[in-house]
Amino acid sequence: MAPRWTAARGRLAARPRYPQIVLGAALFGLFTTNWNVSVLAVVIPRLATEFAAPKTTVTWVVVAPLLAFAVLGPTAGKLGDLYGRRKVYLTSLAGVVVFAVFSASAQSIGQLIAFRTLAMVFGASTGPAGMAIITALFPRERRVQALGYWGLVLAGGPVLGMVVGGPIVDAIGWRWLFIPQVPLALLGLVAAAFVLPETARATSVRFDVVGSAALAVAVGSLLVAVNRGPEWGWSAPAVVGLFVLSPLAAIVFAVVERRTDHPLIPFAYFRRRNFAVPMLAQFFVNFAYQGGFVLVPLMLGEVFDYSSTRTSAVTVSRPLFYGLAGPLAGWLAVRIGERSMAVGGSALVAVSCVMLANVHGAGAEPLVFAALAIAGMGLGTMVPSMMATTTRAVADSDLGVTAATSQMMMMIGTVLGMQVGQTVQVAREPVSGLLGSYDEAFLLGAFVAVVGVVLAWFVRSSDRSGPAGVPAGGQSIATASISSRKSGEARPDTTTKVDAG
């Protein structure tokens, strides 16, 4: 059986369209992990009733997995870079299957929160590993097209989940959100095991445990403080302590990364414009984009008295157009460049926020629909372009942790955007009125998106077929640094050896 399996895999790898086949298998695996994410927010009242738990506790069914996804992303990406991306991808997808079974059989709200969080821990590993496999397999000039399809599934999966998940919950219960996930993920696991290429282990590089822990504490404490601040109180000792802990842990992370021979994220990359600037741009644009994720449904319900069904029908335009924009972005980026796509996409998000700040009276519904469609189109063109840019600024051996770092920056922007937007709206309501407070919150989002536009403008245009950020000899920064230290030579200044931005 094993020789036949190996021979069949070899024949598949020799096919001209093998990269597209790998892309399809990786995207199907991504779909099996993310299709039921968004619909969980809809069942919070039902879960609160069934488990006799307060809604503030039940919300952790959604919040805790997102925090795990953000905090553990870079660690998961680095594990794939070190121990083999295919191995990490398959292990992670298997973990999703196991905890989908556990989630479907949860007997308490605590169990459900724990199982969903553990499922997302594995899901956080699937994303960077799959993306790194794809970006390494496709030629550099075609990576943005592949990442565009990745964005299509990333946004389209939850949209499909919202469409079919609501009727499933109403008809046969919330546990059936997880039961279909098991056979789908198993099918994805078998397909990935057959299709995905083997990737080499970095046997000479050790995993940076201290740096990973410090980064997890820095990001996790910040996100928990921002998320829980409104409920616990911004001056509560726990919230203040978390805000203090976050920068302290970040300092520890920076010190450790500069001194270790095996950094989680090589700090020299942050001196490269086409690595650092896209990361920051994605943070700011996601801040603006995701701030509206919560504000728009609240505004439609509180100001215009929309029902849940009507609100869903209007707001579905945003993820729908996000998904449609991905493949289009890949096609256009090859012709006009990633920087132009990122600037244009970020500008569309800013325009969307301005449109939402002018939703008044009659004609609200078509204006909101159009504004959200523009926002989805904007982010759907910006993100693949910026992610493709960062992959060309690093060595292929660091693609996993690079993808995960982008994922982390976007998630931090998401959580901060949601919370700051709501905080501004609530704080300004006594002064500006209900509708006026929403206007001001959306204008803040527009301002933040403009910061993203400016940052995207400073991304350096580069030869899409040129080399990635690799020092002479094809080594990554970390490997070159280790080699130079062992030989007693000065550490190479890799930022000047290649035009990687």
mmCIF file with all atom_site columns, C-alpha atoms in Angstrom, residues 212-317:
data_model
loop_
_atom_site.group_PDB
_atom_site.id
_atom_site.type_symbol
_atom_site.label_atom_id
_atom_site.label_alt_id
_atom_site.label_comp_id
_atom_site.label_asym_id
_atom_site.label_entity_id
_atom_site.label_seq_id
_atom_site.pdbx_PDB_ins_code
_atom_site.Cartn_x
_atom_site.Cartn_y
_atom_site.Cartn_z
_atom_site.occupancy
_atom_site.B_iso_or_equiv
_atom_site.pdbx_formal_charge
_atom_site.auth_seq_id
_atom_site.auth_comp_id
_atom_site.auth_asym_id
_atom_site.auth_atom_id
_atom_site.pdbx_PDB_model_num
ATOM 1   C CA . SER A 1 212 ? 7.145   32.568 21.729 1.00 0.00 ? 212 SER A CA 1
ATOM 2   C CA . ALA A 1 213 ? 5.901   32.735 25.318 1.00 0.00 ? 213 ALA A CA 1
ATOM 3   C CA . ALA A 1 214 ? 6.786   36.431 25.645 1.00 0.00 ? 214 ALA A CA 1
ATOM 4   C CA . LEU A 1 215 ? 4.978   37.308 22.409 1.00 0.00 ? 215 LEU A CA 1
ATOM 5   C CA . ALA A 1 216 ? 1.926   35.283 23.442 1.00 0.00 ? 216 ALA A CA 1
ATOM 6   C CA . VAL A 1 217 ? 1.768   37.108 26.791 1.00 0.00 ? 217 VAL A CA 1
ATOM 7   C CA . ALA A 1 218 ? 2.236   40.522 25.134 1.00 0.00 ? 218 ALA A CA 1
ATOM 8   C CA . VAL A 1 219 ? -0.513  40.009 22.559 1.00 0.00 ? 219 VAL A CA 1
ATOM 9   C CA . GLY A 1 220 ? -2.851  38.000 24.779 1.00 0.00 ? 220 GLY A CA 1
ATOM 10  C CA . SER A 1 221 ? -2.806  40.427 27.718 1.00 0.00 ? 221 SER A CA 1
ATOM 11  C CA . LEU A 1 222 ? -3.452  43.386 25.400 1.00 0.00 ? 222 LEU A CA 1
ATOM 12  C CA . LEU A 1 223 ? -6.399  41.735 23.661 1.00 0.00 ? 223 LEU A CA 1
ATOM 13  C CA . VAL A 1 224 ? -7.975  40.451 26.881 1.00 0.00 ? 224 VAL A CA 1
ATOM 14  C CA . ALA A 1 225 ? -7.656  43.906 28.486 1.00 0.00 ? 225 ALA A CA 1
ATOM 15  C CA . VAL A 1 226 ? -9.255  45.631 25.504 1.00 0.00 ? 226 VAL A CA 1
ATOM 16  C CA . ASN A 1 227 ? -12.013 43.040 25.236 1.00 0.00 ? 227 ASN A CA 1
ATOM 17  C CA . ARG A 1 228 ? -12.891 42.886 28.937 1.00 0.00 ? 228 ARG A CA 1
ATOM 18  C CA . GLY A 1 229 ? -12.313 46.556 29.785 1.00 0.00 ? 229 GLY A CA 1
ATOM 19  C CA . PRO A 1 230 ? -15.903 47.720 29.190 1.00 0.00 ? 230 PRO A CA 1
ATOM 20  C CA . GLU A 1 231 ? -17.335 44.941 31.372 1.00 0.00 ? 231 GLU A CA 1
ATOM 21  C CA . TRP A 1 232 ? -14.760 44.841 34.182 1.00 0.00 ? 232 TRP A CA 1
ATOM 22  C CA . GLY A 1 233 ? -14.120 48.599 34.123 1.00 0.00 ? 233 GLY A CA 1
ATOM 23  C CA . TRP A 1 234 ? -11.108 50.321 32.579 1.00 0.00 ? 234 TRP A CA 1
ATOM 24  C CA . SER A 1 235 ? -9.712  51.163 36.015 1.00 0.00 ? 235 SER A CA 1
ATOM 25  C CA . ALA A 1 236 ? -10.177 47.648 37.405 1.00 0.00 ? 236 ALA A CA 1
ATOM 26  C CA . PRO A 1 237 ? -6.902  46.227 38.772 1.00 0.00 ? 237 PRO A CA 1
ATOM 27  C CA . ALA A 1 238 ? -7.048  43.252 36.413 1.00 0.00 ? 238 ALA A CA 1
ATOM 28  C CA . VAL A 1 239 ? -7.449  45.464 33.330 1.00 0.00 ? 239 VAL A CA 1
ATOM 29  C CA . VAL A 1 240 ? -4.743  47.914 34.418 1.00 0.00 ? 240 VAL A CA 1
ATOM 30  C CA . GLY A 1 241 ? -2.435  45.015 35.225 1.00 0.00 ? 241 GLY A CA 1
ATOM 31  C CA . LEU A 1 242 ? -2.960  43.488 31.787 1.00 0.00 ? 242 LEU A CA 1
ATOM 32  C CA . PHE A 1 243 ? -2.242  46.823 30.089 1.00 0.00 ? 243 PHE A CA 1
ATOM 33  C CA . VAL A 1 244 ? 1.002   47.093 32.073 1.00 0.00 ? 244 VAL A CA 1
ATOM 34  C CA . LEU A 1 245 ? 1.949   43.479 31.427 1.00 0.00 ? 245 LEU A CA 1
ATOM 35  C CA . SER A 1 246 ? 1.586   43.746 27.645 1.00 0.00 ? 246 SER A CA 1
ATOM 36  C CA . PRO A 1 247 ? 4.409   46.258 26.938 1.00 0.00 ? 247 PRO A CA 1
ATOM 37  C CA . LEU A 1 248 ? 6.652   44.617 29.533 1.00 0.00 ? 248 LEU A CA 1
ATOM 38  C CA . ALA A 1 249 ? 6.256   41.270 27.781 1.00 0.00 ? 249 ALA A CA 1
ATOM 39  C CA . ALA A 1 250 ? 6.854   42.978 24.423 1.00 0.00 ? 250 ALA A CA 1
ATOM 40  C CA . ILE A 1 251 ? 10.146  44.379 25.747 1.00 0.00 ? 251 ILE A CA 1
ATOM 41  C CA . VAL A 1 252 ? 11.160  40.922 26.943 1.00 0.00 ? 252 VAL A CA 1
ATOM 42  C CA . PHE A 1 253 ? 10.294  39.552 23.504 1.00 0.00 ? 253 PHE A CA 1
ATOM 43  C CA . ALA A 1 254 ? 12.430  42.186 21.761 1.00 0.00 ? 254 ALA A CA 1
ATOM 44  C CA . VAL A 1 255 ? 15.412  41.552 24.045 1.00 0.00 ? 255 VAL A CA 1
ATOM 45  C CA . VAL A 1 256 ? 15.175  37.779 23.633 1.00 0.00 ? 256 VAL A CA 1
ATOM 46  C CA . GLU A 1 257 ? 14.807  37.958 19.855 1.00 0.00 ? 257 GLU A CA 1
ATOM 47  C CA . ARG A 1 258 ? 17.866  40.161 19.478 1.00 0.00 ? 258 ARG A CA 1
ATOM 48  C CA . ARG A 1 259 ? 20.063  37.839 21.532 1.00 0.00 ? 259 ARG A CA 1
ATOM 49  C CA . THR A 1 260 ? 18.971  34.364 20.500 1.00 0.00 ? 260 THR A CA 1
ATOM 50  C CA . ASP A 1 261 ? 20.549  32.414 17.649 1.00 0.00 ? 261 ASP A CA 1
ATOM 51  C CA . HIS A 1 262 ? 17.126  31.029 16.727 1.00 0.00 ? 262 HIS A CA 1
ATOM 52  C CA . PRO A 1 263 ? 14.602  33.918 16.810 1.00 0.00 ? 263 PRO A CA 1
ATOM 53  C CA . LEU A 1 264 ? 10.889  33.359 16.362 1.00 0.00 ? 264 LEU A CA 1
ATOM 54  C CA . ILE A 1 265 ? 10.837  36.337 13.969 1.00 0.00 ? 265 ILE A CA 1
ATOM 55  C CA . PRO A 1 266 ? 14.260  37.583 12.755 1.00 0.00 ? 266 PRO A CA 1
ATOM 56  C CA . PHE A 1 267 ? 14.395  41.230 13.809 1.00 0.00 ? 267 PHE A CA 1
ATOM 57  C CA . ALA A 1 268 ? 16.368  42.191 10.715 1.00 0.00 ? 268 ALA A CA 1
ATOM 58  C CA . TYR A 1 269 ? 13.148  41.712 8.746  1.00 0.00 ? 269 TYR A CA 1
ATOM 59  C CA . PHE A 1 270 ? 11.572  44.616 10.599 1.00 0.00 ? 270 PHE A CA 1
ATOM 60  C CA . ARG A 1 271 ? 14.206  46.906 9.054  1.00 0.00 ? 271 ARG A CA 1
ATOM 61  C CA . ARG A 1 272 ? 12.898  45.997 5.625  1.00 0.00 ? 272 ARG A CA 1
ATOM 62  C CA . ARG A 1 273 ? 10.276  48.364 4.341  1.00 0.00 ? 273 ARG A CA 1
ATOM 63  C CA . ASN A 1 274 ? 8.379   45.678 2.458  1.00 0.00 ? 274 ASN A CA 1
ATOM 64  C CA . PHE A 1 275 ? 8.055   43.596 5.606  1.00 0.00 ? 275 PHE A CA 1
ATOM 65  C CA . ALA A 1 276 ? 7.295   46.162 8.320  1.00 0.00 ? 276 ALA A CA 1
ATOM 66  C CA . VAL A 1 277 ? 5.125   48.596 6.353  1.00 0.00 ? 277 VAL A CA 1
ATOM 67  C CA . PRO A 1 278 ? 2.625   46.019 5.003  1.00 0.00 ? 278 PRO A CA 1
ATOM 68  C CA . MET A 1 279 ? 2.250   44.596 8.520  1.00 0.00 ? 279 MET A CA 1
ATOM 69  C CA . LEU A 1 280 ? 1.358   48.038 9.891  1.00 0.00 ? 280 LEU A CA 1
ATOM 70  C CA . ALA A 1 281 ? -0.909  48.839 6.949  1.00 0.00 ? 281 ALA A CA 1
ATOM 71  C CA . GLN A 1 282 ? -2.883  45.637 7.503  1.00 0.00 ? 282 GLN A CA 1
ATOM 72  C CA . PHE A 1 283 ? -3.275  46.508 11.185 1.00 0.00 ? 283 PHE A CA 1
ATOM 73  C CA . PHE A 1 284 ? -4.735  49.969 10.515 1.00 0.00 ? 284 PHE A CA 1
ATOM 74  C CA . VAL A 1 285 ? -7.030  48.963 7.650  1.00 0.00 ? 285 VAL A CA 1
ATOM 75  C CA . ASN A 1 286 ? -8.369  45.971 9.581  1.00 0.00 ? 286 ASN A CA 1
ATOM 76  C CA . PHE A 1 287 ? -8.960  48.279 12.555 1.00 0.00 ? 287 PHE A CA 1
ATOM 77  C CA . ALA A 1 288 ? -11.254 50.430 10.399 1.00 0.00 ? 288 ALA A CA 1
ATOM 78  C CA . TYR A 1 289 ? -12.849 47.535 8.526  1.00 0.00 ? 289 TYR A CA 1
ATOM 79  C CA . GLN A 1 290 ? -13.654 45.390 11.555 1.00 0.00 ? 290 GLN A CA 1
ATOM 80  C CA . GLY A 1 291 ? -14.831 48.325 13.640 1.00 0.00 ? 291 GLY A CA 1
ATOM 81  C CA . GLY A 1 292 ? -17.814 48.468 11.319 1.00 0.00 ? 292 GLY A CA 1
ATOM 82  C CA . PHE A 1 293 ? -18.387 44.729 11.750 1.00 0.00 ? 293 PHE A CA 1
ATOM 83  C CA . VAL A 1 294 ? -20.065 45.432 15.091 1.00 0.00 ? 294 VAL A CA 1
ATOM 84  C CA . LEU A 1 295 ? -21.180 49.041 14.607 1.00 0.00 ? 295 LEU A CA 1
ATOM 85  C CA . VAL A 1 296 ? -23.252 48.564 11.449 1.00 0.00 ? 296 VAL A CA 1
ATOM 86  C CA . PRO A 1 297 ? -25.626 45.879 12.829 1.00 0.00 ? 297 PRO A CA 1
ATOM 87  C CA . LEU A 1 298 ? -26.010 47.871 16.055 1.00 0.00 ? 298 LEU A CA 1
ATOM 88  C CA . MET A 1 299 ? -26.812 51.048 14.120 1.00 0.00 ? 299 MET A CA 1
ATOM 89  C CA . LEU A 1 300 ? -29.328 49.305 11.882 1.00 0.00 ? 300 LEU A CA 1
ATOM 90  C CA . GLY A 1 301 ? -31.075 47.780 14.884 1.00 0.00 ? 301 GLY A CA 1
ATOM 91  C CA . GLU A 1 302 ? -30.991 50.728 17.300 1.00 0.00 ? 302 GLU A CA 1
ATOM 92  C CA . VAL A 1 303 ? -31.435 53.647 14.893 1.00 0.00 ? 303 VAL A CA 1
ATOM 93  C CA . PHE A 1 304 ? -33.454 52.171 12.022 1.00 0.00 ? 304 PHE A CA 1
ATOM 94  C CA . ASP A 1 305 ? -35.180 49.299 13.869 1.00 0.00 ? 305 ASP A CA 1
ATOM 95  C CA . TYR A 1 306 ? -34.112 46.618 11.400 1.00 0.00 ? 306 TYR A CA 1
ATOM 96  C CA . SER A 1 307 ? -34.918 43.009 12.208 1.00 0.00 ? 307 SER A CA 1
ATOM 97  C CA . SER A 1 308 ? -32.134 40.440 12.472 1.00 0.00 ? 308 SER A CA 1
ATOM 98  C CA . THR A 1 309 ? -33.123 38.925 9.128  1.00 0.00 ? 309 THR A CA 1
ATOM 99  C CA . ARG A 1 310 ? -33.111 42.293 7.366  1.00 0.00 ? 310 ARG A CA 1
ATOM 100 C CA . THR A 1 311 ? -29.797 43.244 8.958  1.00 0.00 ? 311 THR A CA 1
ATOM 101 C CA . SER A 1 312 ? -28.220 39.979 7.811  1.00 0.00 ? 312 SER A CA 1
ATOM 102 C CA . ALA A 1 313 ? -29.473 40.525 4.259  1.00 0.00 ? 313 ALA A CA 1
ATOM 103 C CA . VAL A 1 314 ? -27.845 43.966 4.143  1.00 0.00 ? 314 VAL A CA 1
ATOM 104 C CA . THR A 1 315 ? -24.559 43.171 5.861  1.00 0.00 ? 315 THR A CA 1
ATOM 105 C CA . VAL A 1 316 ? -23.835 40.022 3.842  1.00 0.00 ? 316 VAL A CA 1
ATOM 106 C CA . SER A 1 317 ? -22.609 42.294 1.037  1.00 0.00 ? 317 SER A CA 1
#
